[in-house]
Coordinates of C-alpha atoms in Angstrom, one line a residue:
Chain A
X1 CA 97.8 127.6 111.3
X2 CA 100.8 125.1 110.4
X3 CA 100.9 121.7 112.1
X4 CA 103.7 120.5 113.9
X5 CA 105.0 117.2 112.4
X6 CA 105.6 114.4 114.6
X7 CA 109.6 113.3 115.6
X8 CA 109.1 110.2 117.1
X9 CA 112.5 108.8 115.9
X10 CA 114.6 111.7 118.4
X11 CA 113.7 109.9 121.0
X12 CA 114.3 106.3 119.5
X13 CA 117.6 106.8 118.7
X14 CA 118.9 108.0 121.8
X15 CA 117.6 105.0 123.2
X16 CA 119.0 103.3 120.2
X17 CA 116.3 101.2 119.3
X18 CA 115.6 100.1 115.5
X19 CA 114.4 103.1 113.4
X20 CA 111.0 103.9 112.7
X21 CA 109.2 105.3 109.4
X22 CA 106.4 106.6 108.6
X23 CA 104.9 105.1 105.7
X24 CA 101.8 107.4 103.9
X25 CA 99.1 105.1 102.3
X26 CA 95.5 106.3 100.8
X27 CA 93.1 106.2 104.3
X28 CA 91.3 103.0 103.3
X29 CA 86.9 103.3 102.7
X30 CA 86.0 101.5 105.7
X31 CA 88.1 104.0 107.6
X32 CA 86.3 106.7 106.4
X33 CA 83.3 105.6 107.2
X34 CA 83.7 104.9 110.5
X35 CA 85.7 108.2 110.8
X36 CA 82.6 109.9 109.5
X37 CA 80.2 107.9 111.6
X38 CA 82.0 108.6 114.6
X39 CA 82.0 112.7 113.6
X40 CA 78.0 112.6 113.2
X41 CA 77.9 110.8 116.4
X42 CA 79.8 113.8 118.1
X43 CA 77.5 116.3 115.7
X44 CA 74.2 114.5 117.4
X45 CA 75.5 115.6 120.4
X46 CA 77.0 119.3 120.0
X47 CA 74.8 120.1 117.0
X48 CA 71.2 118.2 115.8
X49 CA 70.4 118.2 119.8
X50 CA 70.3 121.4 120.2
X51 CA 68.2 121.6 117.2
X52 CA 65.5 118.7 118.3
X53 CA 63.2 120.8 120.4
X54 CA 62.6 122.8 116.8
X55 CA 61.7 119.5 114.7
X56 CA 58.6 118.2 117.9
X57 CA 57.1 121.2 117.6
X58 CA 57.0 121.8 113.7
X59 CA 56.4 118.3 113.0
X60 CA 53.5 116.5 114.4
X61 CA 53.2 113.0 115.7
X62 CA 51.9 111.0 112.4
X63 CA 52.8 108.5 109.5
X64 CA 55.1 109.3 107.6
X65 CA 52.9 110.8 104.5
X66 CA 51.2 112.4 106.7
X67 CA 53.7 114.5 108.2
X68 CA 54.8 115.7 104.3
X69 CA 51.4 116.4 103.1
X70 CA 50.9 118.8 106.4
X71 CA 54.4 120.4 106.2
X72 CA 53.6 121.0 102.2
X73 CA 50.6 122.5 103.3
X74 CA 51.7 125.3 105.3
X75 CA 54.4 127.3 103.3
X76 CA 55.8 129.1 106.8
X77 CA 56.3 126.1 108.3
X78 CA 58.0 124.7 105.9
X79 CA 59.9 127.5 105.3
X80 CA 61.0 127.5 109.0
X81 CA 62.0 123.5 108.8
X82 CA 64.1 124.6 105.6
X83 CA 66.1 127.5 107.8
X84 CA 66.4 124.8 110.4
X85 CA 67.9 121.8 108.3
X86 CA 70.0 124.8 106.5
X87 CA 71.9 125.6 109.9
X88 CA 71.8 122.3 111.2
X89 CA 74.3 121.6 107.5
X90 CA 75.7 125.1 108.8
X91 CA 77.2 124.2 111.8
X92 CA 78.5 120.8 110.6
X93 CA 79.9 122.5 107.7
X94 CA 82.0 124.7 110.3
X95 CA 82.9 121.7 112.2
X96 CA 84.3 119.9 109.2
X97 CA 86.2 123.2 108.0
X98 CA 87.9 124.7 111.3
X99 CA 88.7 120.6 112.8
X100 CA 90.3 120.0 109.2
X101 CA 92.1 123.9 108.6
X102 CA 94.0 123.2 112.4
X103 CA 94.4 119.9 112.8
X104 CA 93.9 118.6 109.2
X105 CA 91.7 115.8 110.9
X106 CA 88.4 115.7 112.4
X107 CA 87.6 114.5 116.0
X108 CA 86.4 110.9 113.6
X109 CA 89.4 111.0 111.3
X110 CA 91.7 111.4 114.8
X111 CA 89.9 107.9 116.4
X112 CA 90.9 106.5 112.7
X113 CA 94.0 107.7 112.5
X114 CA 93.3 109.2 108.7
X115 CA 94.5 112.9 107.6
X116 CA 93.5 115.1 105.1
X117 CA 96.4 115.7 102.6
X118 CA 98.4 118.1 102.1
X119 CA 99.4 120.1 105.0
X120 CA 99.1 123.1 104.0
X121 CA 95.7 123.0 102.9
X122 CA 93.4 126.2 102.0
X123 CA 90.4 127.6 103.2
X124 CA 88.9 127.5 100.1
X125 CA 90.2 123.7 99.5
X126 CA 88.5 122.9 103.1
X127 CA 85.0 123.8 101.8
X128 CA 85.5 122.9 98.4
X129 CA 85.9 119.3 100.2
X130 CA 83.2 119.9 102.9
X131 CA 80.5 121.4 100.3
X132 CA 78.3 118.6 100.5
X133 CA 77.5 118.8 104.1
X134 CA 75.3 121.4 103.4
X135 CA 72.0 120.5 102.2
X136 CA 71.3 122.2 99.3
X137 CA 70.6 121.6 95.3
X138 CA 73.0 120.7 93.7
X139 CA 75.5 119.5 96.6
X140 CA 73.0 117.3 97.9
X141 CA 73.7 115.1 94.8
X142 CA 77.4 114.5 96.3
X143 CA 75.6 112.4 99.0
X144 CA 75.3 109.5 95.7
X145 CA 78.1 110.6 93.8
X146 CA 81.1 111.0 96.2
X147 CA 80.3 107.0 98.2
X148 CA 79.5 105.7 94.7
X149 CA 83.5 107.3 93.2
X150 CA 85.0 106.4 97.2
X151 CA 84.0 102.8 96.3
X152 CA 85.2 102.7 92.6
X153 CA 87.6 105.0 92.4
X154 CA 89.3 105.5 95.5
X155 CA 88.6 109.4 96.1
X156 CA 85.9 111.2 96.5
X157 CA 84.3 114.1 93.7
X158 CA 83.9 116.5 96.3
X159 CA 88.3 115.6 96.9
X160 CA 88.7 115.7 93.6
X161 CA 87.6 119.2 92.7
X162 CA 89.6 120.5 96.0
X163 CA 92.6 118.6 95.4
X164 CA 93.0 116.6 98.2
X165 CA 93.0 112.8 100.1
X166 CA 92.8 111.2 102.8
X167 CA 95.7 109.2 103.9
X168 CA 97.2 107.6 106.5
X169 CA 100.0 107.3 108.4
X170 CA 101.3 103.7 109.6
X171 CA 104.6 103.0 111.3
X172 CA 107.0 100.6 110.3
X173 CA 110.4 99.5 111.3
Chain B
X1 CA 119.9 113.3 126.6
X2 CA 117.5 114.8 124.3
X3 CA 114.2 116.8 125.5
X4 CA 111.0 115.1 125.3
X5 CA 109.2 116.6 122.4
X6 CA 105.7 118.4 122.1
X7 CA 105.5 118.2 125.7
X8 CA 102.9 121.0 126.2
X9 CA 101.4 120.5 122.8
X10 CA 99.0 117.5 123.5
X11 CA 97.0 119.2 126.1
X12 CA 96.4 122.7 124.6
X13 CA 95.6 120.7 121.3
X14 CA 93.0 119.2 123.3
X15 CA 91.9 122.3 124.9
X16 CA 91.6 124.2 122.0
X17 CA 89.6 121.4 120.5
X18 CA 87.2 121.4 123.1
X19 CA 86.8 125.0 123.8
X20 CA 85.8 124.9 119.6
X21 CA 83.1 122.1 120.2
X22 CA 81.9 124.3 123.7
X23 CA 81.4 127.3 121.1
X24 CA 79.9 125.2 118.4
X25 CA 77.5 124.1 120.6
X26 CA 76.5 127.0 122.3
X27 CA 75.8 129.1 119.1
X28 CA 73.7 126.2 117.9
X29 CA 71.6 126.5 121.1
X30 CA 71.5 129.8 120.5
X31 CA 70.4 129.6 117.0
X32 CA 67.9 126.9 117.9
X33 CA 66.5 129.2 120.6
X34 CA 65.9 132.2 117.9
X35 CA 64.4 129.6 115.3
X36 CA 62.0 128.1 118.3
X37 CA 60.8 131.3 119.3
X38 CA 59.5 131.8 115.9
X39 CA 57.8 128.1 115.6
X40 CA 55.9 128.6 118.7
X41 CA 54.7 131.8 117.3
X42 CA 53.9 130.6 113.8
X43 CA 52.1 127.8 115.4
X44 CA 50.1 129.6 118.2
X45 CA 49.3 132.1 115.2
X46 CA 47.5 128.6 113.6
X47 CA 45.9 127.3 116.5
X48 CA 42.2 127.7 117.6
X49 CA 42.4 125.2 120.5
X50 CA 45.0 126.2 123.3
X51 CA 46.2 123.2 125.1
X52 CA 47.5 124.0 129.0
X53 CA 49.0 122.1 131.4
X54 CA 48.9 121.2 135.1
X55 CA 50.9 118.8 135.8
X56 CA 52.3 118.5 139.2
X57 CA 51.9 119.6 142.3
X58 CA 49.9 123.0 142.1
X59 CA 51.7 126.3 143.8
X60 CA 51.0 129.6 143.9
X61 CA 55.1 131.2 142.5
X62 CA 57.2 129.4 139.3
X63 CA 60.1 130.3 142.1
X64 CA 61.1 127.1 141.6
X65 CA 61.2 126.8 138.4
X66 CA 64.7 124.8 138.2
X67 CA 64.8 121.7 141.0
X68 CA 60.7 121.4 140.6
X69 CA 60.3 121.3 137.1
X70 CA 57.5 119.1 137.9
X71 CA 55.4 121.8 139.6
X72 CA 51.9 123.7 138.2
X73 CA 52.4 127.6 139.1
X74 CA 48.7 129.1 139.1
X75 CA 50.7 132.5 138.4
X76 CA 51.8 131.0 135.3
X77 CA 48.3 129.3 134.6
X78 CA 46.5 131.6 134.9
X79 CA 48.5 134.2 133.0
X80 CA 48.7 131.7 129.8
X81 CA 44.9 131.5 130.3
X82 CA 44.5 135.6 130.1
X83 CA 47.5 135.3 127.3
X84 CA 45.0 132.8 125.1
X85 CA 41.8 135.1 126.2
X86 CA 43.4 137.9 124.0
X87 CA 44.5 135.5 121.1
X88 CA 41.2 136.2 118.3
X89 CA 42.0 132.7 116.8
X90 CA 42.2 130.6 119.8
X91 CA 38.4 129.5 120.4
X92 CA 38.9 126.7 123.1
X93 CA 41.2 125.4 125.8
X94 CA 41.9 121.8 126.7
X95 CA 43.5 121.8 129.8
X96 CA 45.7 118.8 130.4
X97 CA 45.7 117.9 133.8
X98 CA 47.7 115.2 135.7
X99 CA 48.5 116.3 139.0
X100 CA 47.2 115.4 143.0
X101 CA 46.6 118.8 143.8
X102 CA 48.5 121.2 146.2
X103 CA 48.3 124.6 147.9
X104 CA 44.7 124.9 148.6
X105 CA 44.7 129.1 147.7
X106 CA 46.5 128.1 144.3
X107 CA 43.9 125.4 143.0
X108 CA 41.3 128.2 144.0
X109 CA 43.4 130.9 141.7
X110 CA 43.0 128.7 138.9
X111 CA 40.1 127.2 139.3
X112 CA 38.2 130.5 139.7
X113 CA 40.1 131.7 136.1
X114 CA 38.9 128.5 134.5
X115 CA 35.2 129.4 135.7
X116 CA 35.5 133.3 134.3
X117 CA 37.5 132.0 131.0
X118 CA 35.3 133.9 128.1
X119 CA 36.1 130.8 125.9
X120 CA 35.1 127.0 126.4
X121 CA 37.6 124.8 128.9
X122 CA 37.6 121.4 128.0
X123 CA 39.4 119.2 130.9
X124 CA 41.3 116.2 130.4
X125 CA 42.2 114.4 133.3
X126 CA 45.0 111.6 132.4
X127 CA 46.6 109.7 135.1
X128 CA 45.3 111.5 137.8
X129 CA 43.3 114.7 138.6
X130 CA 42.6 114.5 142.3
X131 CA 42.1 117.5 145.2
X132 CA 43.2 120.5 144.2
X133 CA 43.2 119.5 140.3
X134 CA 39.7 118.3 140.6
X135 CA 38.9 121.6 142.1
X136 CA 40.1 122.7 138.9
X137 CA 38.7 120.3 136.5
X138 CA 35.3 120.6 138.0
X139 CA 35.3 124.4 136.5
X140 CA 35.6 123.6 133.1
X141 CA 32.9 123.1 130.6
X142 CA 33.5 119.1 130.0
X143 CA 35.6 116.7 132.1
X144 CA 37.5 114.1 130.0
X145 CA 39.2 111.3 132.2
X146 CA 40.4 107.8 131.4
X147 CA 38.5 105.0 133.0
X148 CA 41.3 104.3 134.7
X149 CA 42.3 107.5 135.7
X150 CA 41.8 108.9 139.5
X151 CA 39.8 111.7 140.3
X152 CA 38.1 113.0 143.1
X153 CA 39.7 113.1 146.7
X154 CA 37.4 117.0 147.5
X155 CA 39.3 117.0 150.7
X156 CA 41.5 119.4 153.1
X157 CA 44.6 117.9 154.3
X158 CA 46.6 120.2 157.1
X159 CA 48.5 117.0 158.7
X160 CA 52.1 117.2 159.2
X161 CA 54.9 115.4 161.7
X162 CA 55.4 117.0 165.1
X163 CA 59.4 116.5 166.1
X164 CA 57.9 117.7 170.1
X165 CA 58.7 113.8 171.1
X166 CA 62.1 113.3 169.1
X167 CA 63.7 116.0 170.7
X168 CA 62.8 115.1 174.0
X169 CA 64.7 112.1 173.5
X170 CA 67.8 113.9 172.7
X171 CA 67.1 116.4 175.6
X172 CA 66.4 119.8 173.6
X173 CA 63.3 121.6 174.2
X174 CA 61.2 124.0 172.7
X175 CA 61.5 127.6 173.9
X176 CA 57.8 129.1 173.6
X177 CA 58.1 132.3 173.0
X178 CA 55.2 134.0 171.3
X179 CA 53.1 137.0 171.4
X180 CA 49.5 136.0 170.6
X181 CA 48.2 132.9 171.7
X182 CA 47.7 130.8 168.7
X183 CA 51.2 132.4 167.0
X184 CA 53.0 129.1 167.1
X185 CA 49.3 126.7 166.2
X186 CA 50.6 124.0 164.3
X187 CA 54.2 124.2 165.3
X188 CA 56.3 120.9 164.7
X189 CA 58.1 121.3 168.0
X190 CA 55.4 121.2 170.2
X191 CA 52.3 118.6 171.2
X192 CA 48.9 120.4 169.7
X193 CA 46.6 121.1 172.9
X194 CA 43.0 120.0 172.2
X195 CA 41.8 123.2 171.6
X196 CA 44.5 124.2 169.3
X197 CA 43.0 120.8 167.1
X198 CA 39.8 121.7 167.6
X199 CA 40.2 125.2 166.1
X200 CA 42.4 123.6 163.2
X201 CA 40.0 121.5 162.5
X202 CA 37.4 124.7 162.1
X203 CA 39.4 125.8 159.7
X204 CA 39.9 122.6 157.5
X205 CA 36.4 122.1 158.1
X206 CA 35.5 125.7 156.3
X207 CA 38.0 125.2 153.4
X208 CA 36.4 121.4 153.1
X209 CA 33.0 123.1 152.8
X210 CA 34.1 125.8 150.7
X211 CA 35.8 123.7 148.3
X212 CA 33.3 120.9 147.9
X213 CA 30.4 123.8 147.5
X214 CA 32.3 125.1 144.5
X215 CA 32.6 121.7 143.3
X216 CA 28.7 120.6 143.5
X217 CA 27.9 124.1 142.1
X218 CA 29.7 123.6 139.3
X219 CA 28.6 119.8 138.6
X220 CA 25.7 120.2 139.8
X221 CA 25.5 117.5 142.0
X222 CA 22.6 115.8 144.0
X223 CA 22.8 115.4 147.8
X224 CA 23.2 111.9 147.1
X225 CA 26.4 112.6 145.2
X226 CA 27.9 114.9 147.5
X227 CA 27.4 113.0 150.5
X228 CA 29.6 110.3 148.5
X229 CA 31.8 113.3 147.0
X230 CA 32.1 114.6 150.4
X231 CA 34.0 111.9 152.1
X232 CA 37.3 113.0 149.9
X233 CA 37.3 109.3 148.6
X234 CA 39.3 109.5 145.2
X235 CA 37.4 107.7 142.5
X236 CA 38.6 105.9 139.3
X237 CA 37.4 107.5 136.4
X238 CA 34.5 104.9 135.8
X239 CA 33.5 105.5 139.0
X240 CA 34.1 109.2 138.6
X241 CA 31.5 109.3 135.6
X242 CA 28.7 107.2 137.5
X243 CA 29.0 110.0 140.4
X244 CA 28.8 112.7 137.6
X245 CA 32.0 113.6 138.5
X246 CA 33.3 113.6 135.2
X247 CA 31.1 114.0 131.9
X248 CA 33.2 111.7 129.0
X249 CA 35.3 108.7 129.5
X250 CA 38.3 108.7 127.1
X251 CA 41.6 110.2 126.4
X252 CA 42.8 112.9 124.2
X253 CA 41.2 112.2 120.9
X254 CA 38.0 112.7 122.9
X255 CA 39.1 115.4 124.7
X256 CA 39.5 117.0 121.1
X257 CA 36.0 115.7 120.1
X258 CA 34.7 118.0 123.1
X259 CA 36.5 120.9 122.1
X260 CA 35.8 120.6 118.4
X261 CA 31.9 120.7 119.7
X262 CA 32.2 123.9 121.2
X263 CA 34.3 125.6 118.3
X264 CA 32.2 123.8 115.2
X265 CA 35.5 123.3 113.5
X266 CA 38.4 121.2 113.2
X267 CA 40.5 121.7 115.8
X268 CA 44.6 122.9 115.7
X269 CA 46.2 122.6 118.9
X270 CA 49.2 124.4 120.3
X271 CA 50.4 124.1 123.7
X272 CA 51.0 126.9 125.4
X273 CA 53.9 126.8 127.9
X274 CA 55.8 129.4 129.7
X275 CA 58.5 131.2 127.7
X276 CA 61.8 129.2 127.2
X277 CA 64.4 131.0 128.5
X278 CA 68.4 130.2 127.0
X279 CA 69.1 128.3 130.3
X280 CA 66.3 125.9 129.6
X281 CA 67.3 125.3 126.6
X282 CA 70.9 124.4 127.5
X283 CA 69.2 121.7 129.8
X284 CA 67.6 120.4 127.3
X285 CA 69.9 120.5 124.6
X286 CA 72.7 118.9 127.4
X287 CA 70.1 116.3 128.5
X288 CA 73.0 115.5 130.8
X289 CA 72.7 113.4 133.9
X290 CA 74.0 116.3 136.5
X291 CA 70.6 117.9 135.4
X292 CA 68.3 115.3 136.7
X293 CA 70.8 114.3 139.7
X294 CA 70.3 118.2 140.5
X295 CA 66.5 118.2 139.7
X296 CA 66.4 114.6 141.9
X297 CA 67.8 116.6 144.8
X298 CA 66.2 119.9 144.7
X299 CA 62.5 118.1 144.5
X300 CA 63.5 115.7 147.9
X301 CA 64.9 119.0 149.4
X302 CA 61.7 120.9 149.0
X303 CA 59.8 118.3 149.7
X304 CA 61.4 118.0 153.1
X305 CA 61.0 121.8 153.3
X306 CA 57.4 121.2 153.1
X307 CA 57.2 118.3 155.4
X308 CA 58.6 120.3 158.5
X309 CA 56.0 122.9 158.3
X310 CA 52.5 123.1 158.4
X311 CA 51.0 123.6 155.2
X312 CA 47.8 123.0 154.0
X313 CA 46.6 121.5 151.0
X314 CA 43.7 120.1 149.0

């Protein structure tokens, strides 16, 4: 679906008031984070609490160590925590994708103000970008790789392959 | 002068956004309600030891399922218990009691399942197992309690508030209209006559007899111990075991101990509770405040139900 762009400046000029522009700069790290933060708050919510009851009544109340060595144990249960966690990185994956393919921003990236570039941006570019939500080898390694080249390189891997950044959008007269 | 822009655009945006996270949400649940069905199975299919509840008030339906979530159905009770009976693995029950009784004919239900059960019951009283639960407890096998617990209280209550001197004051009265004698005995409207009492009384008096033999049959207890038992005194769980009222002072881990006696074996517990159907899982997965405002005022609007009746309870 194509986004409308915004046209603030119509209703400034009737009103003849000093023009504004919209100046596109790369979304900065600490925005994303907090952007991303914010969307696994909202995921807590609509997604891993739905979810909960599944995880108190596979895994019992113990240490830590424990808990592994039982779940190792039995293969069905573990099996069953492994669907579970899958769908769990299902559903976020869906979130990511349909938020970012009509609006080109998560419900995070809106709070932040940061959008994914470009516009016109592809299904296929959406999960390229998205992949490592799901929790499976070998996207789990983007979870080290992608903050490790946000912090040194300014774009994610994952943004990389798909083509794509985060930018945003500050007004100035 | 130029037309403001995007004017309808901001609040479909948002509509569409939250009709999305509506849907994402309720397939999760959805999802989370196919996946659960299969733990519980997989578990129950690992368990030998069935844990079972009681834990509120015990009443005969499960009615009232939604506003009194804190309510013990014998119907439900006692079909878990016939459920576990055909299970081959499960070899005990614990039954986990923390409730102050209730309908008198309910605690009786479950109590006389627990007695029949062809597999050892194990209770565990925690906070409190009084009246009607006792009745219950005192079928099993081997009572667990806390020392701190309360227990006991093998008494009939039938006592209720009579409104006969409230309306007076507001000038209504109480058309008697009744065919049979005793039709309206016990009617909130009306002063009891003595003899009404008396035959109440009779009545409370049999069900206090009838519940307290069941209970010194089953523990075995000397005429010493019932005359204590028999004054519906509740008891802390201390004071419980001096009476014989309960057989081992502890909490869960020796309620397990008890049930690992009976099955030889280490025991894996799975709790048996009724089915989950997709609405209570939306309340759970919501865990929204306009469930327990609703659940706050369903349980104060049957309890007031209950109050303005006669009912009687253990």
């Amino acid at each position: 679906m194509p986004r409308k762009k915004k046209d603030s400046n119509d209703l400034d000029s009737s009103l003849n008031l000093p023009l504004r522009r919209m100046v596109v700069v790369e979304a900065p790290v600490w925005k994303r984070a907090l952007a991303l933060l914010a969307d696994l708050v909202i995921l807590d919510f609509i997604v891993l609490g739905a979810f909960n009851q599944i995880f108190n009544q596979l895994v019992p109340e113990s240490s830590p160590f424990t808990i592994m060595q039982s779940i190792e144990q039995n293969s069905k249960i573990l099996m069953l925590l492994s669907v579970t966690i899958f769908m769990i990185g299902l559903f976020m994956l869906a979130y990511f994708m349909v938020m970012e393919y009509m609006y080109g921003q998560t419900l995070g990236k809106m709070l932040f103000n940061i959008r994914v570039q470009p516009e016109a941006i592809s299904w296929w570019q959406i999960l390229v970008r998205n992949i490592a939500v799901l929790p499976v080898m070998p996207f789990v390694l983007l979870w080290v790789i992608d903050p490790l080249m946000l912090l040194f390189k300014k774009q994610r891997l994952s943004d990389q392959f798909a083509k794509t950044t985060v930018i945003e959008e500050i007004e100035v007269y | 002068m130029p037309a403001i822009p995007q004017s309808n655009e901001r609040p479909r945006k948002w509509g569409r956004i939250l009709m999305f996270i509506v849907v994402i949400w309720i397939l999760a649940t959805i999802t989370a309600l196919i996946l659960l069905g299969n733990a519980g199975k997989q578990e129950a299919a690992n368990a030998n030891v069935a844990v079972i509840a009681v834990k509120g008030v015990i009443t005969g339906d499960s009615s009232d399922d939604f506003f009194s979530s804190s309510v013990a159905s014998s119907s439900q009770i006692v079909a878990t218990i016939d459920q576990v009976e055909q299970m081959p693995n499960i070899k005990a029950i614990i039954l986990e009691i923390n409730s102050p009784g209730g309908s008198a004919v309910a605690s009786e239900e479950i109590a006389r399942k627990v007695k029949e059960s062809k597999i050892p019951v194990v209770a565990w009283v925690r906070e409190i197992g009084t009246s009607g639960a006792y009745w219950v407890a005192s079928s099993s096998d081997t009572i667990v309690a806390s020392p701190v617990s309360i227990t006991g209280s093998v008494g009939v209550i039938g006592s209720y508030l009579n409104f006969g001197g409230l309306l007076e004051n507001y000038n209504i009265t109480y058309e008697r209209m009744v065919a049979g004698k005793y039709k309206d005995l016990g009617s909130p409207l009306r002063e009891m006559k003595p003899e009404e009492r008396a035959l109440l009384q009779k009545k409370l008096d049999f069900m206090h007899d009838y519940f307290l033999k069941s209970v010194v049959e089953s523990r075995k207890l000397s005429p010493q111990q019932t005359e204590q038992v028999k004054t519906a005194l509740f008891f802390t769980g201390q004071e419980a075991k001096d009476l014989g009222l309960v057989d081992v002072l502890g909490g869960r881990q020796e309620a397990i101990a008890a049930a690992e006696k009976y099955i030889n074996a280490t025991a894996t517990l799975h709790e048996f509770k009724r089915e989950k159907t997709i609405f209570d899982l939306f309340a759970q997965a919501s865990a929204s405040s306009f469930f327990h405002v609703g659940q706050g005022i369903g349980d104060a609007m049957m309890t007031r139900t209950e109050q303005n009746s006669l009912t009687i309870s253990t």
